[in-house]
Coordinates of C-alpha atoms in Angstrom, one line a residue:
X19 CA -6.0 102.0 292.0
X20 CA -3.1 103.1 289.2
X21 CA -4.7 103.5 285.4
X22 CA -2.1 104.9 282.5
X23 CA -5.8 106.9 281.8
X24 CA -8.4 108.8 284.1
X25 CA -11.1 109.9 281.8
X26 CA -13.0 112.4 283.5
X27 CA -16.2 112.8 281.7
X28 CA -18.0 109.9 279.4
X29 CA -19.7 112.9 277.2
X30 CA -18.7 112.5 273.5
X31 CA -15.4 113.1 273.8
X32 CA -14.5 110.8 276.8
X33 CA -16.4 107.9 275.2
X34 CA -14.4 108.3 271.7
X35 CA -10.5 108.3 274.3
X36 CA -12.2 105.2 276.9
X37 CA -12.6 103.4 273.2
X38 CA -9.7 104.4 271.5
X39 CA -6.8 104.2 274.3
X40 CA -8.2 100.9 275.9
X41 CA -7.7 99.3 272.9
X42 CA -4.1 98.8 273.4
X43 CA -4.8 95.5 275.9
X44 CA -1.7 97.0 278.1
X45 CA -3.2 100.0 278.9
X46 CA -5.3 100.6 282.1
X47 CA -8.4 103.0 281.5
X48 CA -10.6 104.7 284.3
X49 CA -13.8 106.2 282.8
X50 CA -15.3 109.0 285.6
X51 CA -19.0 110.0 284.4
X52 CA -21.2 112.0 287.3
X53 CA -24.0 111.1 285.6
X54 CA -25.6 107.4 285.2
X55 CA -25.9 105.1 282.4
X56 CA -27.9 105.6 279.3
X57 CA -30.6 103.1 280.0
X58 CA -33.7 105.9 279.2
X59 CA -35.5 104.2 276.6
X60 CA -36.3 108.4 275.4
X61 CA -32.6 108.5 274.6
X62 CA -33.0 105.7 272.5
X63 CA -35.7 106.9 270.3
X64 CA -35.1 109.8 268.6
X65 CA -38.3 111.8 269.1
X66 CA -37.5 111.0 272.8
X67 CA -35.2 114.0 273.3
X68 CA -38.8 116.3 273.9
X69 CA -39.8 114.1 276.6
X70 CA -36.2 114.3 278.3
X71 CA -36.0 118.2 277.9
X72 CA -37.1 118.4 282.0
X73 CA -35.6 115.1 282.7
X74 CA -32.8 116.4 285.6
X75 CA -31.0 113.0 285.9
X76 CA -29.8 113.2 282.4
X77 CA -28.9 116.9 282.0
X78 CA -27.1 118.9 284.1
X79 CA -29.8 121.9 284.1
X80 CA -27.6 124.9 284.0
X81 CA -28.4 128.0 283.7
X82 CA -26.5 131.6 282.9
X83 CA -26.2 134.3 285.4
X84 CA -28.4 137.0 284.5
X85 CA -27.7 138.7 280.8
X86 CA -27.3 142.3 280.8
X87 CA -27.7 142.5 277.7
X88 CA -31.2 140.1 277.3
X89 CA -33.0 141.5 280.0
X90 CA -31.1 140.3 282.7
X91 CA -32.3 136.6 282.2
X92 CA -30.7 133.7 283.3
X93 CA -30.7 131.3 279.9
X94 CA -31.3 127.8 280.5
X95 CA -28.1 125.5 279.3
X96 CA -28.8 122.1 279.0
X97 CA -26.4 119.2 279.1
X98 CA -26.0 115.8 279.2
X99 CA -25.2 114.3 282.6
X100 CA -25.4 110.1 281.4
X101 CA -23.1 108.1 279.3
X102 CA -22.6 109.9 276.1
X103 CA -23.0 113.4 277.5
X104 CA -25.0 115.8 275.4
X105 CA -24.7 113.4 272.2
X106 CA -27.5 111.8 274.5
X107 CA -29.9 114.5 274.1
X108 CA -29.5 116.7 271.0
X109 CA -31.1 116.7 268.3
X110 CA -28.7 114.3 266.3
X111 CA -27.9 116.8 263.1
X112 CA -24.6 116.2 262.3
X113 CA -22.4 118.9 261.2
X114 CA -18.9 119.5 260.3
X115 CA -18.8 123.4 260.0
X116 CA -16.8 125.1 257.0
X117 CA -13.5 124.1 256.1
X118 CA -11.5 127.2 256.7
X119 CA -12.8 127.1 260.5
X120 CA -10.3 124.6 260.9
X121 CA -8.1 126.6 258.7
X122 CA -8.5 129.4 261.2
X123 CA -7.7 127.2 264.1
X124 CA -4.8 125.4 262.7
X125 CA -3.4 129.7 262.2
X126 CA -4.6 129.9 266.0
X127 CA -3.2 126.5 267.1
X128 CA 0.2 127.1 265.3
X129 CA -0.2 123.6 264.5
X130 CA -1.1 122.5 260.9
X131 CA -2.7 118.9 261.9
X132 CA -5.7 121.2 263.0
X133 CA -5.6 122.8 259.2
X134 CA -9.4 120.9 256.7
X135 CA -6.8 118.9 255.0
X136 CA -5.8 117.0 258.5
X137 CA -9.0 116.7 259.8
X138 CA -11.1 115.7 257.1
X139 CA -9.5 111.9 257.3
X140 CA -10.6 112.1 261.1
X141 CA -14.0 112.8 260.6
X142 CA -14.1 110.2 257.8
X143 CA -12.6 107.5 259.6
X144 CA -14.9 107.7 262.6
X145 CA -18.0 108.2 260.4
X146 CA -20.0 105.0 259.2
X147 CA -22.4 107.0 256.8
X148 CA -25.3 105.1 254.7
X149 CA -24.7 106.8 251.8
X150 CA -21.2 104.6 251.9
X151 CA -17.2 106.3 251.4
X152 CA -16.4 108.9 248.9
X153 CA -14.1 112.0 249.2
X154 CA -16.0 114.0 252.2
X155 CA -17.3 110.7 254.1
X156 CA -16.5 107.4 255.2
X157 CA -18.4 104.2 255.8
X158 CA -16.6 101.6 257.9
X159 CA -16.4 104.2 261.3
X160 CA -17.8 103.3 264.6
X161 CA -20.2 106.6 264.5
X162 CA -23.7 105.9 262.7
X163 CA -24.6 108.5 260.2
X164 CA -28.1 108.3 258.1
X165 CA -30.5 110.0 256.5
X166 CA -33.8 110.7 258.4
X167 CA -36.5 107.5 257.9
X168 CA -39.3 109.9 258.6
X169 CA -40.1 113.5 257.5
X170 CA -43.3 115.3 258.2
X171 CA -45.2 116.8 255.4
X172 CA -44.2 120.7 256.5
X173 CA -40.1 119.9 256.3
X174 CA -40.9 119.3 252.8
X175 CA -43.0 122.9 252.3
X176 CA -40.4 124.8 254.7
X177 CA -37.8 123.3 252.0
X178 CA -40.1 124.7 249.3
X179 CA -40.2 127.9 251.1
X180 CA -36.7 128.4 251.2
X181 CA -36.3 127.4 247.6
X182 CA -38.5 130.3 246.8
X183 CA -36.6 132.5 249.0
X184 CA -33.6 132.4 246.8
X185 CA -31.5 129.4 248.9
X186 CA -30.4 126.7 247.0
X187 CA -31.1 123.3 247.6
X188 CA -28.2 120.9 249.6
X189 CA -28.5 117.2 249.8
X190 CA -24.9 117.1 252.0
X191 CA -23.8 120.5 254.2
X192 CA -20.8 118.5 254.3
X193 CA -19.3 118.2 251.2
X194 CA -18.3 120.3 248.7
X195 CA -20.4 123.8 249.7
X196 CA -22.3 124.4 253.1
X197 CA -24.7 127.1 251.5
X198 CA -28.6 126.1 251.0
X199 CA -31.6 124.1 252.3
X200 CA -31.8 120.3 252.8
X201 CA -32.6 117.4 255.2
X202 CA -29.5 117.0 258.1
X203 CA -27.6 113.5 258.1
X204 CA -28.3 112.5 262.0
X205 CA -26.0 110.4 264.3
X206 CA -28.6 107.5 264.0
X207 CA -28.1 103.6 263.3
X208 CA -30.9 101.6 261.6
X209 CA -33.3 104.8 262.8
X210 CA -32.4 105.1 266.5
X211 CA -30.5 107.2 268.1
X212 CA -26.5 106.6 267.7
X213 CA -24.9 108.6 270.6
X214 CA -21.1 108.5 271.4
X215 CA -22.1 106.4 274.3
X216 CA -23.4 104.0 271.4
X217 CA -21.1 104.4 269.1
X218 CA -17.8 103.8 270.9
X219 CA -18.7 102.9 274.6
X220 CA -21.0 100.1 273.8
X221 CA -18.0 98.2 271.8
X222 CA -15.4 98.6 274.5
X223 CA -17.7 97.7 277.5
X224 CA -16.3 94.3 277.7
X225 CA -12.5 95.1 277.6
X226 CA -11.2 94.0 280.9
X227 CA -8.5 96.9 280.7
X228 CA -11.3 99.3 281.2
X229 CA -13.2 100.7 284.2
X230 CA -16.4 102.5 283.9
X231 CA -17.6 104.6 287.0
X232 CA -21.1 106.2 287.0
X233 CA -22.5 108.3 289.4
X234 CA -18.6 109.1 290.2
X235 CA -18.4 113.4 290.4
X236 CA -14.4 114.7 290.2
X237 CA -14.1 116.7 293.0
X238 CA -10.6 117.9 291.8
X239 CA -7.6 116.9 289.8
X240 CA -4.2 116.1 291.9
X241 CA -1.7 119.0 291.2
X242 CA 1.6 119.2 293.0
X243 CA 5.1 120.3 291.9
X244 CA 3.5 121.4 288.2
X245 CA 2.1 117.4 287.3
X246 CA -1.2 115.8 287.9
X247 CA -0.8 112.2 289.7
X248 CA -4.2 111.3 290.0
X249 CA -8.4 112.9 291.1
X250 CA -10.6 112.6 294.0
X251 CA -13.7 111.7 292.8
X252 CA -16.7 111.2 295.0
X253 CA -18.8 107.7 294.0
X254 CA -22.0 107.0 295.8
X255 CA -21.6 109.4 298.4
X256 CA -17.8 108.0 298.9
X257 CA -15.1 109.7 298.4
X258 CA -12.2 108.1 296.5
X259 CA -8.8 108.3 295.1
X260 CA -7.5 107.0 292.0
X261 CA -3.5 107.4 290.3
X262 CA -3.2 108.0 286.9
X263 CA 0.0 108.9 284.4
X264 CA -1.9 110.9 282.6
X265 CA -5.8 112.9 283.4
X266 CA -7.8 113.7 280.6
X267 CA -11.0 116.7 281.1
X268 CA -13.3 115.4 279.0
X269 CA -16.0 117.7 280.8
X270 CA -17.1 120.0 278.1
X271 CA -17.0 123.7 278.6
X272 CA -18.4 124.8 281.9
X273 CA -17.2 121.3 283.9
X274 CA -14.0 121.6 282.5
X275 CA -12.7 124.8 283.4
X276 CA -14.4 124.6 287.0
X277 CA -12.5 121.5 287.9
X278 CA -9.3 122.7 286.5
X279 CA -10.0 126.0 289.1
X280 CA -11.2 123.6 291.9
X281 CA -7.9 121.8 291.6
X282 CA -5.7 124.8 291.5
X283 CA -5.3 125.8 287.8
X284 CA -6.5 128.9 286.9
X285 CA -6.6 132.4 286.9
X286 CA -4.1 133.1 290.5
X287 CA -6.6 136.2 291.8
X288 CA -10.2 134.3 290.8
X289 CA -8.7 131.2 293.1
X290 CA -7.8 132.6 295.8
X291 CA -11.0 134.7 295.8
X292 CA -12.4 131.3 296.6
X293 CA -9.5 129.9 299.6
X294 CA -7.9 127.7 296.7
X295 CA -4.4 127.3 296.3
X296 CA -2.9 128.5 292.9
X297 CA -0.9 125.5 291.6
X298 CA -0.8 126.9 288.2
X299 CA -1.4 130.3 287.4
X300 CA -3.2 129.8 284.1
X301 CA -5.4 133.1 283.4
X302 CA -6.9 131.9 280.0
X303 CA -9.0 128.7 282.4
X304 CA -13.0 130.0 282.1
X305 CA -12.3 133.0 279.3
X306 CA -13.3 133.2 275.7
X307 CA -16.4 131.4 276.7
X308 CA -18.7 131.3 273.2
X309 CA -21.9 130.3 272.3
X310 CA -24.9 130.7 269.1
X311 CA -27.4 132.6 270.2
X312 CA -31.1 131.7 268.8
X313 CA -33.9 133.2 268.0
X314 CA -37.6 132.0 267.3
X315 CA -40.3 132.7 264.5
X316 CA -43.7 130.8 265.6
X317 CA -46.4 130.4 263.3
X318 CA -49.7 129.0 263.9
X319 CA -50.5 125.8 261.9
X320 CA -54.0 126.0 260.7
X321 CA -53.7 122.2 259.6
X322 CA -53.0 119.7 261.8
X323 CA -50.0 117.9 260.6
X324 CA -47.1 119.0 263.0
X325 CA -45.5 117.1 265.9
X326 CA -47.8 119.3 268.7
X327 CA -50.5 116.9 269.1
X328 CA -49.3 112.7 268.6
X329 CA -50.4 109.5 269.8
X330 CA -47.1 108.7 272.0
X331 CA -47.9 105.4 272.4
X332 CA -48.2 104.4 268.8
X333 CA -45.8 106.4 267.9
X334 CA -43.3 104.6 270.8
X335 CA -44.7 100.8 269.7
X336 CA -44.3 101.7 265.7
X337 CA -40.7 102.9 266.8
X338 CA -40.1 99.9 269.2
X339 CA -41.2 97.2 266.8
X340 CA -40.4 98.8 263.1
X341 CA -37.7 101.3 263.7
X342 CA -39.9 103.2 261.4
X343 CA -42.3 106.2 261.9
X344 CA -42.1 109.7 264.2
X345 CA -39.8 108.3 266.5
X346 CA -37.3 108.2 264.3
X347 CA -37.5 111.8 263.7
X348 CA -35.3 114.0 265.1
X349 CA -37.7 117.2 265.0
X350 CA -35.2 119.4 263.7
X351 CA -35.5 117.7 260.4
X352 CA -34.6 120.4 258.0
X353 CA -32.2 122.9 258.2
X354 CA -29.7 125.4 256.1
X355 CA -27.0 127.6 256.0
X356 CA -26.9 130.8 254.5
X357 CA -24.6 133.8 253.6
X358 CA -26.4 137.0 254.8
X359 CA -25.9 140.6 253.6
X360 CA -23.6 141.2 256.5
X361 CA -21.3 138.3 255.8
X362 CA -17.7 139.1 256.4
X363 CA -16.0 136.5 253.8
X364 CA -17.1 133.6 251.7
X365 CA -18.1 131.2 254.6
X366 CA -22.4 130.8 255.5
X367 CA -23.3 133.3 258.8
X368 CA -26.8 132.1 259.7
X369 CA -27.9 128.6 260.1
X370 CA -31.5 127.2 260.5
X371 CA -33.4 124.5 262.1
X372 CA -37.3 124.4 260.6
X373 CA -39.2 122.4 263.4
X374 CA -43.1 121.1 262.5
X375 CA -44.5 121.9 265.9
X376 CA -44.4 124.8 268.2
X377 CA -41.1 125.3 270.4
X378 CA -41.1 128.0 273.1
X379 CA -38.5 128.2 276.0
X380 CA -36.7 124.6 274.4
X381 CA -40.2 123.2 274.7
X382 CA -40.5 124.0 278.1
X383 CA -43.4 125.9 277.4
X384 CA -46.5 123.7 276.0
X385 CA -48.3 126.6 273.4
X386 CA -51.9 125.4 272.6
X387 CA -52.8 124.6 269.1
X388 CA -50.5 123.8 266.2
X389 CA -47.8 125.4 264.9
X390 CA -43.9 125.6 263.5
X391 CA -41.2 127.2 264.1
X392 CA -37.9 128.4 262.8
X393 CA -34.6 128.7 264.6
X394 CA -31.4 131.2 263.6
X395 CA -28.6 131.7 264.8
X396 CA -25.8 133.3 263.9
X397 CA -22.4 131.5 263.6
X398 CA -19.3 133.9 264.5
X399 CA -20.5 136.0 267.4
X400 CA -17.7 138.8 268.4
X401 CA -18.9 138.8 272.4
X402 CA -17.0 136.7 274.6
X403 CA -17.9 135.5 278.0
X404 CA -16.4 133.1 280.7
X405 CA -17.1 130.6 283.9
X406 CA -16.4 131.7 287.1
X407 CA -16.4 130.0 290.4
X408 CA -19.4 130.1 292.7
X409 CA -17.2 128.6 295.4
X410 CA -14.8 126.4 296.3
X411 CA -17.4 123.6 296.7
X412 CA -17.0 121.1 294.0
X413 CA -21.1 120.7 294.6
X414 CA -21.6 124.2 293.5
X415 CA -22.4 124.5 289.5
X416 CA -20.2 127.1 288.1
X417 CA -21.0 130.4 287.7
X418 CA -22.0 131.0 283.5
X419 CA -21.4 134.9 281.9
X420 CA -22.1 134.0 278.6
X421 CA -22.1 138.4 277.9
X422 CA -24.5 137.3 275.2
X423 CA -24.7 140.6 272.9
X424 CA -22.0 142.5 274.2
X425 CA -19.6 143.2 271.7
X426 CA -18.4 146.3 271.7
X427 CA -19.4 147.4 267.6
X428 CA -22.8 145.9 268.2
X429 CA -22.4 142.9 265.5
X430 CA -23.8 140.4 267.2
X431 CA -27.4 142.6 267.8
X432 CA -27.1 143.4 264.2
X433 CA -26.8 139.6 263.0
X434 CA -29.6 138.8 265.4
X435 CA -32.3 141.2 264.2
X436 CA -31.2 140.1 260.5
X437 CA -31.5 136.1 261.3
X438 CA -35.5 137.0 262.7
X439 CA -36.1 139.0 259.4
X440 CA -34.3 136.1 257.2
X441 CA -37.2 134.0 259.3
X442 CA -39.6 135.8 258.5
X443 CA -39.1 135.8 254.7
X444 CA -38.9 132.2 254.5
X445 CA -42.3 131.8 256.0
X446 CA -43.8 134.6 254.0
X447 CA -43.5 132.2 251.3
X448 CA -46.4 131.0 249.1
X449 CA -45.4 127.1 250.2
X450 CA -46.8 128.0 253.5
X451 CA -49.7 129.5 252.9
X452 CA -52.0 126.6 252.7
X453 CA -50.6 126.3 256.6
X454 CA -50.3 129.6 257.7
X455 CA -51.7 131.3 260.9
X456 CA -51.3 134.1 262.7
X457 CA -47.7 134.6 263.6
X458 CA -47.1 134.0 267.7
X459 CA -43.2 135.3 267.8
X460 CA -42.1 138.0 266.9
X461 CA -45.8 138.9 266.0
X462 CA -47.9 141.1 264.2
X463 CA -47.3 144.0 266.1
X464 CA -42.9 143.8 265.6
X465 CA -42.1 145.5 262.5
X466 CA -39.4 148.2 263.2
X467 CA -35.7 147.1 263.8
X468 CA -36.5 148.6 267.6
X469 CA -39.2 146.4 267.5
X470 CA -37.2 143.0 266.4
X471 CA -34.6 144.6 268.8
X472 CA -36.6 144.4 272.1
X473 CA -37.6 141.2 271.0
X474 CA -34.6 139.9 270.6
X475 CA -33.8 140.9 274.2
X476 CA -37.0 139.2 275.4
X477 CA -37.1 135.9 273.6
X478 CA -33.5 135.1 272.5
X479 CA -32.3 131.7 273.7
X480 CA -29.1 129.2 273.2
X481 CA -28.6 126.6 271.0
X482 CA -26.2 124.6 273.3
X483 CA -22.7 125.2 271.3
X484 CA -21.2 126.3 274.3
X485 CA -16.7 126.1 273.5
X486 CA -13.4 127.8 274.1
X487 CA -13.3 127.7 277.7
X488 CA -9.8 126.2 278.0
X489 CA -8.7 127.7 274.8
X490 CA -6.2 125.7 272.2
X491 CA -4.0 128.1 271.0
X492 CA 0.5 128.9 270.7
X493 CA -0.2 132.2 272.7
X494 CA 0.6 132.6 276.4
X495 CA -3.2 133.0 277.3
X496 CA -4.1 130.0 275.8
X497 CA -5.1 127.2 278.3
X498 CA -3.8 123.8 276.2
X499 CA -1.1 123.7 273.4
X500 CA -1.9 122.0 269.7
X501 CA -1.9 118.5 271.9
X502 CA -4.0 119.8 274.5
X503 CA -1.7 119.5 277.4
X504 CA -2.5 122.2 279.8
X505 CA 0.2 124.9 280.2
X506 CA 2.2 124.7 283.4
X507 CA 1.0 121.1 284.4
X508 CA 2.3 117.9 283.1
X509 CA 0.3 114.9 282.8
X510 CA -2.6 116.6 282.2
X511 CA -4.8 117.2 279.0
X512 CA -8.3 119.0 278.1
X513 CA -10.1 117.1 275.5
X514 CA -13.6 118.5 274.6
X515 CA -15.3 121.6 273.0
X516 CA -13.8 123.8 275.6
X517 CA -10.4 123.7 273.5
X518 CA -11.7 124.9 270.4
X519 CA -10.7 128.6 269.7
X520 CA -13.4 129.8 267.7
X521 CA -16.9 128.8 267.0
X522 CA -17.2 126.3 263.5
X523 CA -19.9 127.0 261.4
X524 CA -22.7 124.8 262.8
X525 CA -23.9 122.3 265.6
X526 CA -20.9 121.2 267.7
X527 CA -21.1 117.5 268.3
X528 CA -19.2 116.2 265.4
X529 CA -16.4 118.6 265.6
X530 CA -16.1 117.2 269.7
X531 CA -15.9 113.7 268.4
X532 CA -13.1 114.7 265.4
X533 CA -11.4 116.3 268.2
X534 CA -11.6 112.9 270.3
X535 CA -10.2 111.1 268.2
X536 CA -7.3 113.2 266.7
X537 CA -6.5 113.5 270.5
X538 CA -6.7 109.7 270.6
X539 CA -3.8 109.5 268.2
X540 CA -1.7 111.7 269.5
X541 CA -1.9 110.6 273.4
X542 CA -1.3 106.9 271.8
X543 CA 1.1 107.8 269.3

């Protein structure tokens, strides 16, 4: 088959390109996704992402080579592998990041459409926020934003807590000023959950000019003579071929980069390391890999009002029948951003998430009892990792150095061991002490900076903000140019977190969706 479009990857940003460029009724659209469809009724309901944390048919189950610098352990990435990628199971906040990150790519990009002023239309055209349009959001997008219909009674004393810190409080982190404490917007509609998948693949299903393939792994992109033609992609077991005029990587950033390498594209030593032939000697494809590193204050809850012990089945039949209730939570219901005593400039360094129940290893690890639990991470790490080949086997999940912690100046330790004593602060607080138990993590027994150190080391964890892989940028390293065509190859685009040269300030979900969609407009345009 011939399609103007092969879409490899139905994560966030291949569902906002299958949406947009089938619209044009002349234009034939191939949507690859290795994963299945988004039939889990868990993905649905909000509170449903802690019962899909082990759920391997809808995450890809990564995990990091071992980190030098924490331990030597091997960090557990999670991501969505179903219709709507990860947007299927996060946690729903939804997050611009500060204005001058896009500032600061738009100096990186050598491209001013990437500057706040161009992309704050994009995210308020795709947005269809409850609060209705003013000058930061928009109401009539395809992408559900809303408050939270449910809060438990702790987000309300962690917001106290915070209040008493010193933080201000913030209704909108997307507005005006990013700084303070406050209830996150989620990608929800009428209180379940409203994933890309949702919010721009449900619409388009029907279009006859579009073809959705599940279970349908790229094995590799076609390169010859410097322009991709068309993939291989393997569909039930079947291997098949399909022409395009144009490929789109929509695979995020450890899928992307590997299947550029597997298909030639890369750096020229790493492939032929691995028996491939260099069709594009591209040494930027798998660098600058970045991520937030998070760490964990648990506290023991010595009521019991958190999310550690529920009725599931009322709380799944008050969901199914009312929209209403804790399955319309999204756990992480409170949050903030803050400016630290290390901050570098004017923009917020350290983010939180305040869950009401107690979250070891992702939730991987049930803790008995009740408790809560806040996250921190700091935004702007300095260390840099990459993806590697394993082999040459398409089959073979990449190989992840995410060098966690190894900057050279040690900035990035430095943030850390500040976010777990910013933690500790908030809950210190009197709000909490009706609540308050012994502390689990770090515990009673970590007071020096050596102590919070080694800690650090032991517990840390990601946050899943993974970018940068296939780097945007006007330098010769960079992977794709400001319209994300890939250097040395025509007909061939990277569209997906991977392009984003530098962390923004915050979850990365919206940003992947603005980036969809401004990519939309320029493939179309």
């Amino acid at each position: 088959m011939t399609y103007d479009y092969i879409i490899v990857g139905a994560g966030s940003a291949g569902c906002v390109l299958a949406n947009r460029l089938s619209a044009n009724p002349r234009t034939r659209v191939l949507l690859l996704e290795a994963g299945g469809r988004d039939w889990h009724p868990f993905i649905h309901m909000p509170a449903g992402l802690a019962k899909l944390v082990n759920n391997r048919r809808v995450n890809w189950d990564y995990n990091t080579e071992p980190e030098p610098q924490l331990d030597g352990r091997r960090l557990w990435w999670p991501r969505g592998k179903v219709l709507g990628g990860s947007s299927s199971i996060n946690a729903m906040c939804y997050i611009r990041g500060d204005a001058r990150d896009y500032d600061e790519w738009a100096a990186l990009a050598g491209d001013d459409g990437w500057a706040w002023r161009n992309v704050l239309p994009v995210f308020r055209a795709s947005e269809a926020n409850t609060r209705g349009a003013d000058a930061w959001h928009g109401a009539d997008g395809p992408l559900g934003v809303s408050d939270l219909r449910h809060h438990n009674p702790l987000s309300d004393v962690a917001l106290a807590a915070a209040a008493a810190t010193g933080y201000p409080r913030n209704d909108d982190f997307n507005a005006q000023a990013q700084e303070g404490f406050g209830y996150y917007q989620v990608t929800q509609r009428n209180g379940a959950r409203c994933s890309a998948a949702a919010a721009y693949l449900a619409p388009a299903r029907g279009r006859a000019n579009l073809t959705i393939r599940t279970h349908a792994r790229t094995e590799r992109v076609l390169v010859s003579g410097g322009r991709a033609s068309g993939v291989d992609y393997r569909h039930y077991g079947r291997l098949t071929r399909a022409e395009g005029r144009e490929v789109i990587l929509c695979g995020g950033s450890i899928n992307s980069p590997q299947l550029l390498m597997l298909s030639g594209v890369g750096p020229a030593d790493h492939l032929r390391a691995h028996g491939i032939r260099v069709e594009a000697d591209v040494a930027g494809v798998g660098a600058n890999l970045q991520d937030h590193l998070d760490i964990c204050t648990l506290v023991r809850c010595t009521q019991p009002v958190t999310y550690d012990r529920t009725n599931d089945v009322a709380i799944a039949l008050k969901f199914l029948l009312k929209r209403q209730g804790i399955g319309t939570s999204n756990i992480a219901e409170v949050g903030g951003f803050v400016r630290s005593r290390h901050a570098p400039d004017e923009r917020c360094d350290v983010q939180f998430h305040f869950v009401p129940a107690l979250l070891d290893d992702h939730g991987r690890h049930r803790l008995p009892g009740n408790g809560y639990t806040l996250h921190a991470c700091a935004l702007r790490p300095k260390s840099r990792g990459r993806i590697g080949l394993r082999s040459a086997d398409p089959a073979a999940p990449a190989a992840i150095h995410a060098n966690y912690l190894s900057d050279a100046d040690g900035w990035d330790l430095k943030m850390m061991i500040e976010a777990a004593k910013l933690s500790r602060e908030i809950f210190a607080q009197a709000a909490f002490a009706p609540y308050r138990g012994p502390e689990i993590y770090p515990g009673d027994a970590v007071r020096s900076d050596a102590d919070i150190e080694a800690f650090v080391r032991r517990k840390a964890e990601s946050i899943y903000h993974p970018i940068g892989t296939c780097r945007m940028g006007a330098d010769a390293d960079a992977v794709v140019d400001n319209q994300l065509r890939v250097r040395g190859v025509d007909g061939l685009r990277v569209v997906d977190a991977s392009v984003m040269p530098c962390l923004p300030g915050g979850n990365t979900n919206a940003p992947t969706i603005m980036i969809a969609e401004r990519a939309a407009a320029l493939i179309a345009g």
